[in-house]
Short mmCIF file of C-alpha atoms in Angstrom, two decimals:
data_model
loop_
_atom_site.label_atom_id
_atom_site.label_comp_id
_atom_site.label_asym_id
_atom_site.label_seq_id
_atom_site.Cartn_x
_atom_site.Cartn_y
_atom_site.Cartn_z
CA UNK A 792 -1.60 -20.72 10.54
CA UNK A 793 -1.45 -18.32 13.43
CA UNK A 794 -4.67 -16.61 14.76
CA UNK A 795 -2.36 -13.00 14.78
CA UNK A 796 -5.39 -11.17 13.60
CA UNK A 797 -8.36 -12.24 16.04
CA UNK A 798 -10.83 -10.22 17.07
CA UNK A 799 -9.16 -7.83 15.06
CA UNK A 800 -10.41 -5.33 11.67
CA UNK A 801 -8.14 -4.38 8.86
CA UNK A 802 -9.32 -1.66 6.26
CA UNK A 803 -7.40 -2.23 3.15
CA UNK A 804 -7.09 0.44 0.45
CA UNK A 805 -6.01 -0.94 -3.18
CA UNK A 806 -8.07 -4.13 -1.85
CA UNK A 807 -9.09 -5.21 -5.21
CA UNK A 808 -5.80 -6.92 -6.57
CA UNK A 809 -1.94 -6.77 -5.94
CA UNK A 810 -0.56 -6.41 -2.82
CA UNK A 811 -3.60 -5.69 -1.42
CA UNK A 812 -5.49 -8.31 -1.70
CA UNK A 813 -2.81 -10.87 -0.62
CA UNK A 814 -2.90 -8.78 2.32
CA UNK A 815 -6.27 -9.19 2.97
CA UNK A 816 -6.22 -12.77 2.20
CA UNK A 817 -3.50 -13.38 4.61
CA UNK A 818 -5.48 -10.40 7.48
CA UNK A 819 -8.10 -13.17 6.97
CA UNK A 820 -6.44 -16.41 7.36
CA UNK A 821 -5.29 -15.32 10.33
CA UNK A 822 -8.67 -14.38 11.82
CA UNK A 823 -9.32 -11.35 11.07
CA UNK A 824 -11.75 -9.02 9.49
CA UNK A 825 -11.09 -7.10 6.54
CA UNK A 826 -12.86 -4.08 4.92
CA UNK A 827 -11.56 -3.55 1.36
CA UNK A 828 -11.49 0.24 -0.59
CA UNK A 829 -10.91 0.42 -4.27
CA UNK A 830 -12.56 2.13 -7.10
CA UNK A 831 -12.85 -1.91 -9.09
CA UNK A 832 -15.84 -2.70 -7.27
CA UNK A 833 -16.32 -5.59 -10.10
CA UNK A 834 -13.36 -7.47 -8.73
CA UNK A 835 -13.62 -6.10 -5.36
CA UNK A 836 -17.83 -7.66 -5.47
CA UNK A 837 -16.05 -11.17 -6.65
CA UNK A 838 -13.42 -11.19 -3.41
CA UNK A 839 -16.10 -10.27 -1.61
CA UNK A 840 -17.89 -13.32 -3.07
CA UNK A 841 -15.43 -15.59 -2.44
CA UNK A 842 -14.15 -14.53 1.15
CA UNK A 843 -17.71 -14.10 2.31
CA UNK A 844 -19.64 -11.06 4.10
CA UNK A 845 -18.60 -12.50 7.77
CA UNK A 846 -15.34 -11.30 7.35
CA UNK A 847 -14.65 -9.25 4.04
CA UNK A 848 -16.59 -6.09 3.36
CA UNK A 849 -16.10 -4.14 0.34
CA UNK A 850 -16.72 -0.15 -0.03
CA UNK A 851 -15.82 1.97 -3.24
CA UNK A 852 -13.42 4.58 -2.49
CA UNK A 853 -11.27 7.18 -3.56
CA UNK A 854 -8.61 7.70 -1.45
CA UNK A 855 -8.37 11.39 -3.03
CA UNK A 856 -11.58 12.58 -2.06
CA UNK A 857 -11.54 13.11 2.36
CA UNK A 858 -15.13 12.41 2.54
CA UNK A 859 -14.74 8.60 0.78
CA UNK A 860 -11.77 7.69 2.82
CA UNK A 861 -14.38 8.81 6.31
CA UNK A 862 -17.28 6.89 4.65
CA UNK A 863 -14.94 3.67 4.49
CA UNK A 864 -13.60 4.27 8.09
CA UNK A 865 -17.26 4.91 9.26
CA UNK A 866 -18.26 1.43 7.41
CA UNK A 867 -15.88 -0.59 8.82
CA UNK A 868 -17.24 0.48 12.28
CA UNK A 869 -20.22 -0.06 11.69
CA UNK A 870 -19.82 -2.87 9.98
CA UNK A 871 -17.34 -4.79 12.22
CA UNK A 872 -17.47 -2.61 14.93
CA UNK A 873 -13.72 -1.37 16.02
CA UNK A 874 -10.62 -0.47 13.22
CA UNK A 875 -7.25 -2.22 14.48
CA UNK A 876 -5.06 -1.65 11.08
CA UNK A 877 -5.16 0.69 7.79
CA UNK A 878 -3.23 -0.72 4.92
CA UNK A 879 -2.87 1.96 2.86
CA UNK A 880 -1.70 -0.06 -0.59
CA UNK A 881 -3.92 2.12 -2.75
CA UNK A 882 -1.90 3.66 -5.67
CA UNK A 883 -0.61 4.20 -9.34
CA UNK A 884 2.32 4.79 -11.43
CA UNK A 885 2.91 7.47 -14.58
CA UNK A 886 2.20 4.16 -16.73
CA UNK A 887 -1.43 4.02 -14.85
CA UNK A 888 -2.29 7.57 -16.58
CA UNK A 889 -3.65 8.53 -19.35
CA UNK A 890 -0.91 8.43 -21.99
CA UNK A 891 -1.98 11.97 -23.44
CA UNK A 892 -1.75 13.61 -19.63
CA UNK A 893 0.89 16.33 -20.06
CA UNK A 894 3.76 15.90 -17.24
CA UNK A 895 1.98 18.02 -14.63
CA UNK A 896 -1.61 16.65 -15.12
CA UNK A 897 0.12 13.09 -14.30
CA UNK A 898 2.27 14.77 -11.83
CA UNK A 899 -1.02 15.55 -10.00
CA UNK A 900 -3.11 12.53 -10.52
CA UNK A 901 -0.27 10.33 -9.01
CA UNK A 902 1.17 12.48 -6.14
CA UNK A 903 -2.88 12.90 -5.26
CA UNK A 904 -3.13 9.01 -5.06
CA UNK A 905 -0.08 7.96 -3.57
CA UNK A 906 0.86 10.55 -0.88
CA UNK A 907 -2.14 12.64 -0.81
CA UNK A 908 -4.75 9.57 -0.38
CA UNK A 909 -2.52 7.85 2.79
CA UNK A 910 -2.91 11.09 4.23
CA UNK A 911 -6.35 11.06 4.18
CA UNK A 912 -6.81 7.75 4.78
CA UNK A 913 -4.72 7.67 7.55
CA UNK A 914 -6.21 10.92 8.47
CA UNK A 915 -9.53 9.54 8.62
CA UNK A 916 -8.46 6.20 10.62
CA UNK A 917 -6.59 7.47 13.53
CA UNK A 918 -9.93 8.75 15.91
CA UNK A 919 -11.16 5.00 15.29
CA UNK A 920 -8.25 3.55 16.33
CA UNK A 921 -7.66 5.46 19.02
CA UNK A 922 -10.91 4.45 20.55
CA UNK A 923 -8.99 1.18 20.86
CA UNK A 924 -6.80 2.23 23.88
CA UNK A 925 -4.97 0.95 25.21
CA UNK A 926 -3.82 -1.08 22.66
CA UNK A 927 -4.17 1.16 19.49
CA UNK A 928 -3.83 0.37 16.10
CA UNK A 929 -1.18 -0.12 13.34
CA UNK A 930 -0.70 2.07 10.03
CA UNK A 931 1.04 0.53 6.79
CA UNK A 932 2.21 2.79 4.20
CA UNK A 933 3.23 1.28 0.93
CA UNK A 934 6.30 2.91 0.14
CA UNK A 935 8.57 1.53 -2.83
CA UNK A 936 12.63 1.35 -3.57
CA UNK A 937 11.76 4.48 -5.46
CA UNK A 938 11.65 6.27 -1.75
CA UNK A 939 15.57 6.00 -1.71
CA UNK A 940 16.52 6.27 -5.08
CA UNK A 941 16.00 7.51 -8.32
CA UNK A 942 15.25 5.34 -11.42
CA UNK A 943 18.68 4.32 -13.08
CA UNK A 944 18.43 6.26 -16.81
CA UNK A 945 19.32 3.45 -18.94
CA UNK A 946 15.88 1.74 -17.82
CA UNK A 947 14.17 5.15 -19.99
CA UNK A 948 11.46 5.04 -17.08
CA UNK A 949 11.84 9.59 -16.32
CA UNK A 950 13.05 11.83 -17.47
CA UNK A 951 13.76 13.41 -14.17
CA UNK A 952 9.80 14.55 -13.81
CA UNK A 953 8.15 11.15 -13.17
CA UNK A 954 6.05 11.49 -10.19
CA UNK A 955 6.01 8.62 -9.06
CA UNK A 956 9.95 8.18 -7.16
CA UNK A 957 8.65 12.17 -5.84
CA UNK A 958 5.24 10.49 -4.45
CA UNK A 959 6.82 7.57 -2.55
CA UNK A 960 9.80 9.54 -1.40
CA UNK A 961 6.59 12.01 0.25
CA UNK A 962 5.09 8.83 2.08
CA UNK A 963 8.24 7.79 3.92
CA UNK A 964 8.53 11.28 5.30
CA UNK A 965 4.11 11.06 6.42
CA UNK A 966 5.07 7.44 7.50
CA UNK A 967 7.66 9.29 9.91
CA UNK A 968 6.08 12.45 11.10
CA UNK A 969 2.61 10.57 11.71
CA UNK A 970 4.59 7.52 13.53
CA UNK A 971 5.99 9.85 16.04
CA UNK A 972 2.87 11.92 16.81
CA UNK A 973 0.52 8.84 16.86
CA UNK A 974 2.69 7.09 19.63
CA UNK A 975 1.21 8.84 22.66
CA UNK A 976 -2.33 8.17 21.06
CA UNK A 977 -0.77 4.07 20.83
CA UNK A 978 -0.79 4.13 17.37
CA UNK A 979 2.21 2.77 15.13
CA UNK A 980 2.98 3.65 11.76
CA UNK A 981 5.34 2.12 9.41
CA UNK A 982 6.22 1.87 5.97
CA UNK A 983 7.08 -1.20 3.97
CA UNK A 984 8.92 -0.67 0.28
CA UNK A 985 8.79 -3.35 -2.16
CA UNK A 986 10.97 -4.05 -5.04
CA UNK A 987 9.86 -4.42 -8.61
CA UNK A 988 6.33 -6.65 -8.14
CA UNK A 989 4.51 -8.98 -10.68
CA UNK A 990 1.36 -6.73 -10.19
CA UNK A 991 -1.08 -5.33 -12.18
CA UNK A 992 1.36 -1.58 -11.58
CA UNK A 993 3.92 -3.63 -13.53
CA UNK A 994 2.38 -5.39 -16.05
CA UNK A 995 3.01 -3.23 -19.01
CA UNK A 996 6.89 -3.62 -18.01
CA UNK A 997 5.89 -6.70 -19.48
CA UNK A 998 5.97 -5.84 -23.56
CA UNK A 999 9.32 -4.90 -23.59
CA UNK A 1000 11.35 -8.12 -22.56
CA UNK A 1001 14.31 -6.68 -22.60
CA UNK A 1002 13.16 -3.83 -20.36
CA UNK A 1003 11.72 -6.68 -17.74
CA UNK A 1004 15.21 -8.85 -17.79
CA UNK A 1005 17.08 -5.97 -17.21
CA UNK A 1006 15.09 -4.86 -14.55
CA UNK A 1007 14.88 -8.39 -13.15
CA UNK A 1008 18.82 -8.61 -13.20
CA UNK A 1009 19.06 -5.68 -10.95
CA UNK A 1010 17.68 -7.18 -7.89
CA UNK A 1011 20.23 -9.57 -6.90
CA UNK A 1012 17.79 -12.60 -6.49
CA UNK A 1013 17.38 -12.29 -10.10
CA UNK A 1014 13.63 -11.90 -10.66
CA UNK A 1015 10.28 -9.92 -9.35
CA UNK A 1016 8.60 -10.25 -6.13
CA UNK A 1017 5.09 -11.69 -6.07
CA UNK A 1018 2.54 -9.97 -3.85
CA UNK A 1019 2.23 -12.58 -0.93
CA UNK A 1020 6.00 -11.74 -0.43
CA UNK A 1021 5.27 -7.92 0.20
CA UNK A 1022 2.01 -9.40 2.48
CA UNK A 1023 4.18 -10.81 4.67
CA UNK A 1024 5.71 -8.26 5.39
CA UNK A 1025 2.95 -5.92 5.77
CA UNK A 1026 0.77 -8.53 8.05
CA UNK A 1027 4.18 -8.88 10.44
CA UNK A 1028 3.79 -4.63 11.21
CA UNK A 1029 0.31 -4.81 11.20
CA UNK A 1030 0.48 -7.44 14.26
CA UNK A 1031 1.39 -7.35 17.86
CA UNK A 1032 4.29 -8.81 17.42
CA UNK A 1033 5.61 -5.58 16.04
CA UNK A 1034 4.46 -4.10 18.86
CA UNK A 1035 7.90 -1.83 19.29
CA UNK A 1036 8.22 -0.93 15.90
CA UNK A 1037 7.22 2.02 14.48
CA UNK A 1038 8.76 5.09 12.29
CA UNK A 1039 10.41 2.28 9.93
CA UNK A 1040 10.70 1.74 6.01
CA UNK A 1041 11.16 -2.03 5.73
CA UNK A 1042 12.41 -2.68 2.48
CA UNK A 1043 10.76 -5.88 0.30
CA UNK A 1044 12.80 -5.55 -2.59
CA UNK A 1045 15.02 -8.32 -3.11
CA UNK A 1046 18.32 -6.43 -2.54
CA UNK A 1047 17.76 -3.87 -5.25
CA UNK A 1048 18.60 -0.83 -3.12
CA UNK A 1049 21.69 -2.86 -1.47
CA UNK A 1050 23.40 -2.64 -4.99
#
């Protein structure tokens, strides 16, 4: 395995499970250190565990709240002393709220997740990285297919006022306005949009089997994506090697928005 990450520190929102902690798994492997955010600290304590204190840190955060997402930038300096990259894979779906929320209550509690907590995250991160120069940092955004499109109606997923398609269409747009004003201060930002993803976001998709196959049939490779498939992706922007990218939505999605 490459040493990509060396001498580097990643803070990871969402660290706890999902695409997030493949990330940090993978952020690891390849030498670096990782500071993971979520509001699970049981399962975040038991990566933590596992990984080891030398290079995994966990914090509690809510990325909704501005002064939790500066505590977790502050403790990853302090901790590891430097931020390189902010994975910001932190974030929930209408079927992650409370099934009596009325449509704006759930309107609110996922935009303020999804679009309003990579703001502040990233926000929070970019002074830190900055202090890096010359050689900056890297932002990921978790975007999602539902950036470019809407959710077909046969699948029964909206009724036109799910918030979730409206929250990730929101973070391509920060992923491009921040990209292009973080450049001069040698800072890229990208986005990276997966596909339908055996996660814990997904799960319930999972009691309705004809739901899943359907959904499954629409990406052309004929099933979901697993995590470490989105990590990949998300590591490769993160690095140096992607040191001339920046502004981009890289779809993960197994050809679902190519149909």
């Amino acid at each position: 395995m490459s040493q990509r990450f060396e001498n580097k520190v990643a803070l990871i929102t969402g660290a706890a499970s999902g695409i997030g902690e493949s990330t940090a798994r993978r952020i690891i492997s390849e030498g670096g250190k990782v500071v993971g955010a979520d509001r699970d600290m049981t399962r975040l304590n038991r990566l933590a565990s596992e990984l080891g204190d030398g290079v995994f840190s966990a914090i509690d955060c809510d990325v909704t709240q501005r002064a939790s997402t500066e505590a977790s930038v502050a403790h990853a300096v302090e901790t590891f002393g430097r931020l390189d990259v902010l994975v910001n894979s932190a974030g929930i779906s209408r079927r992650n709220v409370a099934a009596d929320a009325d449509f704006e209550q759930a309107w609110d509690q996922v935009m303020e997740v999804n679009l309003k907590g990579s703001m502040l995250m990233s926000h929070a991160a970019v002074d830190a990285m900055s202090d890096n120069s010359p050689s900056g940092g890297s932002i990921v955004n978790i975007g999602s297919i539902m950036s470019f499109l809407v959710y077909h109606a046969d699948l029964g997923l909206s009724d036109g006022f799910n918030p979730y398609p409206h929250s990730k269409g929101g973070v391509i747009q920060l992923t491009r306005d921040t990209a292009v004003h973080m450049a001069s201060r040698g800072i890229r930002v990208n986005a990276v949009c997966p596909g339908f993803i055996d996660t814990q976001l997904t799960e319930t998709l999972g009691d309705n089997p004809d739901l899943y196959k359907t959904i499954e049939k629409r990406h052309p490779l004929g099933r979901f994506g697993t995590p470490d498939e989105v990590a990949n992706v998300i590591t490769f922007l993160a690095s140096d090697e992607a040191s001339f990218v920046t502004g981009v939505a890289w779809r993960v999605d197994g050809g679902y928005v190519a149909c």
